[in-house]
mmCIF file of C-alpha atoms and ligand atoms in Angstrom:
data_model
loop_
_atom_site.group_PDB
_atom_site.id
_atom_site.type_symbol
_atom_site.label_atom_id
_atom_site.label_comp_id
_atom_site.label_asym_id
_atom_site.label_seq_id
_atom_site.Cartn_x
_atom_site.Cartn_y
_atom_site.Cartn_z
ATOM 1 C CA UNK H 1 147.027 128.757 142.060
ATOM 2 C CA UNK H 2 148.799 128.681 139.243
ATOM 3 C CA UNK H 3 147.184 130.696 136.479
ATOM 4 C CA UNK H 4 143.717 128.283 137.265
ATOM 5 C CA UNK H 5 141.015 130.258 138.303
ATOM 6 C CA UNK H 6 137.922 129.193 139.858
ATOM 7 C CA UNK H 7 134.221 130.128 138.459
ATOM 8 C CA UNK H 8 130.983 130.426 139.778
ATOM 9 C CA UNK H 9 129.699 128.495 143.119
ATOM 10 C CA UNK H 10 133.118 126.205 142.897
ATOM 11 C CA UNK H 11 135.057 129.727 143.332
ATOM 12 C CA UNK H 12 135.021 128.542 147.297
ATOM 13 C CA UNK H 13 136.545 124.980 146.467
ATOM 14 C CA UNK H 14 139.659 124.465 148.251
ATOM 15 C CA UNK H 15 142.077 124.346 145.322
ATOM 16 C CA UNK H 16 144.894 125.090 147.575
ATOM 17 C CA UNK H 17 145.024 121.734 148.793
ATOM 18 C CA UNK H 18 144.529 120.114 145.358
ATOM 19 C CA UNK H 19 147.848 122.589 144.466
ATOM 20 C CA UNK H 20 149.793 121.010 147.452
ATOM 21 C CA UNK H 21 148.830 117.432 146.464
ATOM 22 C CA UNK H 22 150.072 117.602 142.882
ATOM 23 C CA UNK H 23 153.306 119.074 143.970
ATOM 24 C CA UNK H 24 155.126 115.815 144.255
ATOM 25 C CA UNK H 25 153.954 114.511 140.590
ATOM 26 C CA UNK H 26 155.250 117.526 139.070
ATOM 27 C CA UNK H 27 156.990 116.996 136.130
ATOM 28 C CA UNK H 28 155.825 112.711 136.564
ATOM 29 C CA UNK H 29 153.993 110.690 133.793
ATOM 30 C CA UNK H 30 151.290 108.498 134.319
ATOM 31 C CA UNK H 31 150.447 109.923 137.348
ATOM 32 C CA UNK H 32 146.303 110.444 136.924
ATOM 33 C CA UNK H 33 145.800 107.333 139.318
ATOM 34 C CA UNK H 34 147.878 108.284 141.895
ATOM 35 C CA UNK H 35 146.724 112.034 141.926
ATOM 36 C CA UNK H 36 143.137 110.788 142.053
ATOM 37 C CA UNK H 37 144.193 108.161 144.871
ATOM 38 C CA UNK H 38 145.967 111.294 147.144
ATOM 39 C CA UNK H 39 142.522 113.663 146.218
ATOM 40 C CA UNK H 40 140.127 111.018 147.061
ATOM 41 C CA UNK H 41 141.933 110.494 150.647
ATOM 42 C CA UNK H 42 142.042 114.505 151.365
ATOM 43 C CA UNK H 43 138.483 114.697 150.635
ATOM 44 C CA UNK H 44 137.040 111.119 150.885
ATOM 45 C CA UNK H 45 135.866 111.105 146.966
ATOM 46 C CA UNK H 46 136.707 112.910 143.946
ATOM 47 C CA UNK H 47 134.744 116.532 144.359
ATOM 48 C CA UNK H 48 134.206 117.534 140.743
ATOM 49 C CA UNK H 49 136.290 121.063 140.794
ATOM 50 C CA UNK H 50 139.191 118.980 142.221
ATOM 51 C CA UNK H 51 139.018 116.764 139.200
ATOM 52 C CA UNK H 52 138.550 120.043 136.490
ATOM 53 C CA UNK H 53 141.459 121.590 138.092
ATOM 54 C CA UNK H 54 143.765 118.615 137.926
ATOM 55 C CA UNK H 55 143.170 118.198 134.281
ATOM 56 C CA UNK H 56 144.129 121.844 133.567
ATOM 57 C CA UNK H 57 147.355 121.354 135.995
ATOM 58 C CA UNK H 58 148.851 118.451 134.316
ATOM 59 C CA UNK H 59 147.178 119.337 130.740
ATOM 60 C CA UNK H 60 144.967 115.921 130.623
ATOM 61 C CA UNK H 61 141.657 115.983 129.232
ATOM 62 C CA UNK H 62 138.639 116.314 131.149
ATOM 63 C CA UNK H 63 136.666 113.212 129.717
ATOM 64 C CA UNK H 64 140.448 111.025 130.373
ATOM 65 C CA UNK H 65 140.237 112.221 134.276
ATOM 66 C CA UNK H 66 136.645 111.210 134.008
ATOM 67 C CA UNK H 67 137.127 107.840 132.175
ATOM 68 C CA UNK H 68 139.813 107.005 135.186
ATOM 69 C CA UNK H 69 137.734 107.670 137.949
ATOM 70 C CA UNK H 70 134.718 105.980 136.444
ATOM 71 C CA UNK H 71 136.975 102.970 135.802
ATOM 72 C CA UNK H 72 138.037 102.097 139.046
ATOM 73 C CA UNK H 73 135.630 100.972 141.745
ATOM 74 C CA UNK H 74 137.593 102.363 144.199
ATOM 75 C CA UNK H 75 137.172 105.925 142.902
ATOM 76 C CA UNK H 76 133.746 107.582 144.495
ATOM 77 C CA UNK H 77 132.743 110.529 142.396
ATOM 78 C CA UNK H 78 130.131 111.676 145.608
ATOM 79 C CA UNK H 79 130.372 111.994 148.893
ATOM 80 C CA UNK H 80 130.308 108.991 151.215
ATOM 81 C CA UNK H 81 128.929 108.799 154.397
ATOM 82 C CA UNK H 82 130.526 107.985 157.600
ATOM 83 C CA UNK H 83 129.024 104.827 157.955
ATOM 84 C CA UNK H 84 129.296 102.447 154.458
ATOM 85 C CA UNK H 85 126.336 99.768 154.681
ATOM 86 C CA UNK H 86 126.729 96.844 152.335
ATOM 87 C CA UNK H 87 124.252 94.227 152.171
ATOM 88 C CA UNK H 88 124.849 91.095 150.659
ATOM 89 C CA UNK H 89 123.130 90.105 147.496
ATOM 90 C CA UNK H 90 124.691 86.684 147.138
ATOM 91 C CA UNK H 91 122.644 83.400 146.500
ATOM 92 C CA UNK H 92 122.288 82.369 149.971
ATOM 93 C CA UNK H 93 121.309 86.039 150.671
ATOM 94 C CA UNK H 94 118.772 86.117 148.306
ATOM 95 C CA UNK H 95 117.323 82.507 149.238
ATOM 96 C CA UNK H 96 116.802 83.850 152.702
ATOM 97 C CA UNK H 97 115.154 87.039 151.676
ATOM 98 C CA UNK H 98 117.311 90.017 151.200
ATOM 99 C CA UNK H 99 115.642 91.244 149.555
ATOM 100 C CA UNK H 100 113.018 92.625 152.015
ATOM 101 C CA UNK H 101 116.023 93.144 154.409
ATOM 102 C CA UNK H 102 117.314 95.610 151.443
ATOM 103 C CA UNK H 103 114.284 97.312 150.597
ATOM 104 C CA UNK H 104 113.465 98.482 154.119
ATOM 105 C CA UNK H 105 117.248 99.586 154.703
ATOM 106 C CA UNK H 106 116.412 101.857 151.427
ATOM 107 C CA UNK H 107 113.084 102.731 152.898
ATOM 108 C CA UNK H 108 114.284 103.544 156.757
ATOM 109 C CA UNK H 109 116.987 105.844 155.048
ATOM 110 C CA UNK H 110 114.859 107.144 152.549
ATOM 111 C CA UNK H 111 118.524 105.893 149.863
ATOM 112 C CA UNK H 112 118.866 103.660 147.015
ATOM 113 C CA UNK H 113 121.976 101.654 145.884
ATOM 114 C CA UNK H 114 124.928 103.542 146.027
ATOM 115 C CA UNK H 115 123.598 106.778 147.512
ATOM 116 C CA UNK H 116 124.119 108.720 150.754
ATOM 117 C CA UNK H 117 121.898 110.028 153.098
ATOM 118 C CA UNK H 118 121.506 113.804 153.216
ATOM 119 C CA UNK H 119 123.215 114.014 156.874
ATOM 120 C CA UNK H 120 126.238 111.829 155.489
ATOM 121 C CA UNK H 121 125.761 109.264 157.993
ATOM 122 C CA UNK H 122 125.252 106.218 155.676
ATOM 123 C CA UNK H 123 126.175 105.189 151.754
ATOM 124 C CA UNK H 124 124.314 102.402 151.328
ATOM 125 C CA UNK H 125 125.751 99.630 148.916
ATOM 126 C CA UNK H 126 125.262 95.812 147.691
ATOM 127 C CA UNK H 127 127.814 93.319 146.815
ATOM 128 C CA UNK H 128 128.460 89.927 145.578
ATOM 129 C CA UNK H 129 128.794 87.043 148.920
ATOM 130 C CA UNK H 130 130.794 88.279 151.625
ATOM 131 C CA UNK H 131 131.299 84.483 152.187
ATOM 132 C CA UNK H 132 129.237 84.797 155.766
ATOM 133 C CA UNK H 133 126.631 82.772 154.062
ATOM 134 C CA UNK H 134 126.027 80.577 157.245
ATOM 135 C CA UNK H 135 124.511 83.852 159.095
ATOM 136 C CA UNK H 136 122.014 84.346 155.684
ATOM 137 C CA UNK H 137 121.299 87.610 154.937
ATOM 138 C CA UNK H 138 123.958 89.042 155.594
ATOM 139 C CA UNK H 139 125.067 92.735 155.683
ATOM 140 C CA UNK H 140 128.104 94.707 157.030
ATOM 141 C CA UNK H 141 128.117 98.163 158.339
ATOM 142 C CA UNK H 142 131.817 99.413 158.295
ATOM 143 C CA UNK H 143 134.011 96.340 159.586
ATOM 144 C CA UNK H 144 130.869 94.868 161.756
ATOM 145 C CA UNK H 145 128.800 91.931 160.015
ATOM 146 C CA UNK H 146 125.271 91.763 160.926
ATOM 147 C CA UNK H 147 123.764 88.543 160.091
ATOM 148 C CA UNK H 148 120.695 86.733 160.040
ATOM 149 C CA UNK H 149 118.572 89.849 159.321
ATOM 150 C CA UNK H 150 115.154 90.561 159.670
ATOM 151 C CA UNK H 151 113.146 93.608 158.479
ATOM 152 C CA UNK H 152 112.110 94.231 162.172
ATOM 153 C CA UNK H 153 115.748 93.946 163.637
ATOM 154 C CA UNK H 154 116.804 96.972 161.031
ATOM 155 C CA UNK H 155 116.058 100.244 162.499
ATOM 156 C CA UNK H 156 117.915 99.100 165.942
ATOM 157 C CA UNK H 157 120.523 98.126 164.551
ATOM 158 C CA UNK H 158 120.909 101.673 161.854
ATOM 159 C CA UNK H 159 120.350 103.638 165.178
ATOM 160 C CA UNK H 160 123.502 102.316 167.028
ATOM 161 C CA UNK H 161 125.232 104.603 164.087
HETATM 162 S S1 FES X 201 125.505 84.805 149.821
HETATM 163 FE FE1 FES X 201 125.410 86.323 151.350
HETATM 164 S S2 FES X 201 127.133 85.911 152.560
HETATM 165 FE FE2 FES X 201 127.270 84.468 150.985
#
């Protein structure tokens, strides 16, 4: 491990793997996005002790580890869930009532914006127009599009997942 030791409940965190992923940016500069890239796709977002022990590793401060990850949208900093809702929040969207459609997604899952359910089944998100606007409101669970919503359609369609 490298002369890093682990403390307290993170002492079970697999730093092993975080050791194996930095080996090929050994000695490299400007590698903090990269390494972050290769973490988040071992453990499908940035798990806190991964990002401590990179910043000893490669002698980078904490708070500059941080500021990347924070930066980027595509950098998740919790766990995601298996299944990434995103419901639109574009005009059209909202002229056709979203936002009902989006407060009984939050209410069914018992989420709000940008969090994931306790059984990591869902993340629930919202974004600008997916440019489906025709099918108003929209949303799109993984890399299926669900449009013309209603409140009442929701919970059959959230338990096909
Ligand atoms: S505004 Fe929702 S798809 Fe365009």
């Amino acid at each position: 491990m490298s002369g890093v030791t682990a403390t307290g409940t993170e002492k079970d965190f697999a730093y092993d793997k975080v050791e194996t992923l930095l080996q090929e940016f050994t000695g490299k500069k400007g590698v903090t996005v990269p390494v972050l890239q290769k973490i988040q796709e071992e453990f499908g977002y940035l798990p806190r002790p991964a990002m401590e022990y990179v910043a000893k590793r490669l002698r980078i401060p904490i708070s500059k580890i941080f500021g990347v990850a924070t930066f980027y949208a595509q950098f998740h900093l919790h766990p995601r869930g298996r299944n990434i809702i995103r419901v639109c929040r574009g005009t059209a969207c909202h002229v056709r009532g979203v936002s009902k459609v989006a407060e009984k997604i939050q209410e069914i899952l018992g989420i709000g914006v940008g969090e994931t359910t306790e059984d990591l089944n869902f993340t629930y998100e919202e974004v600008a127009c997916i440019g489906a606007c025709g099918l108003a409101p929209v949303m799109t669970i993984n890399d299926k599009t669900y449009g013309k919503l209603a409140s009442n359609k929701l919970k059959g369609i959230l338990k096909k997942y």
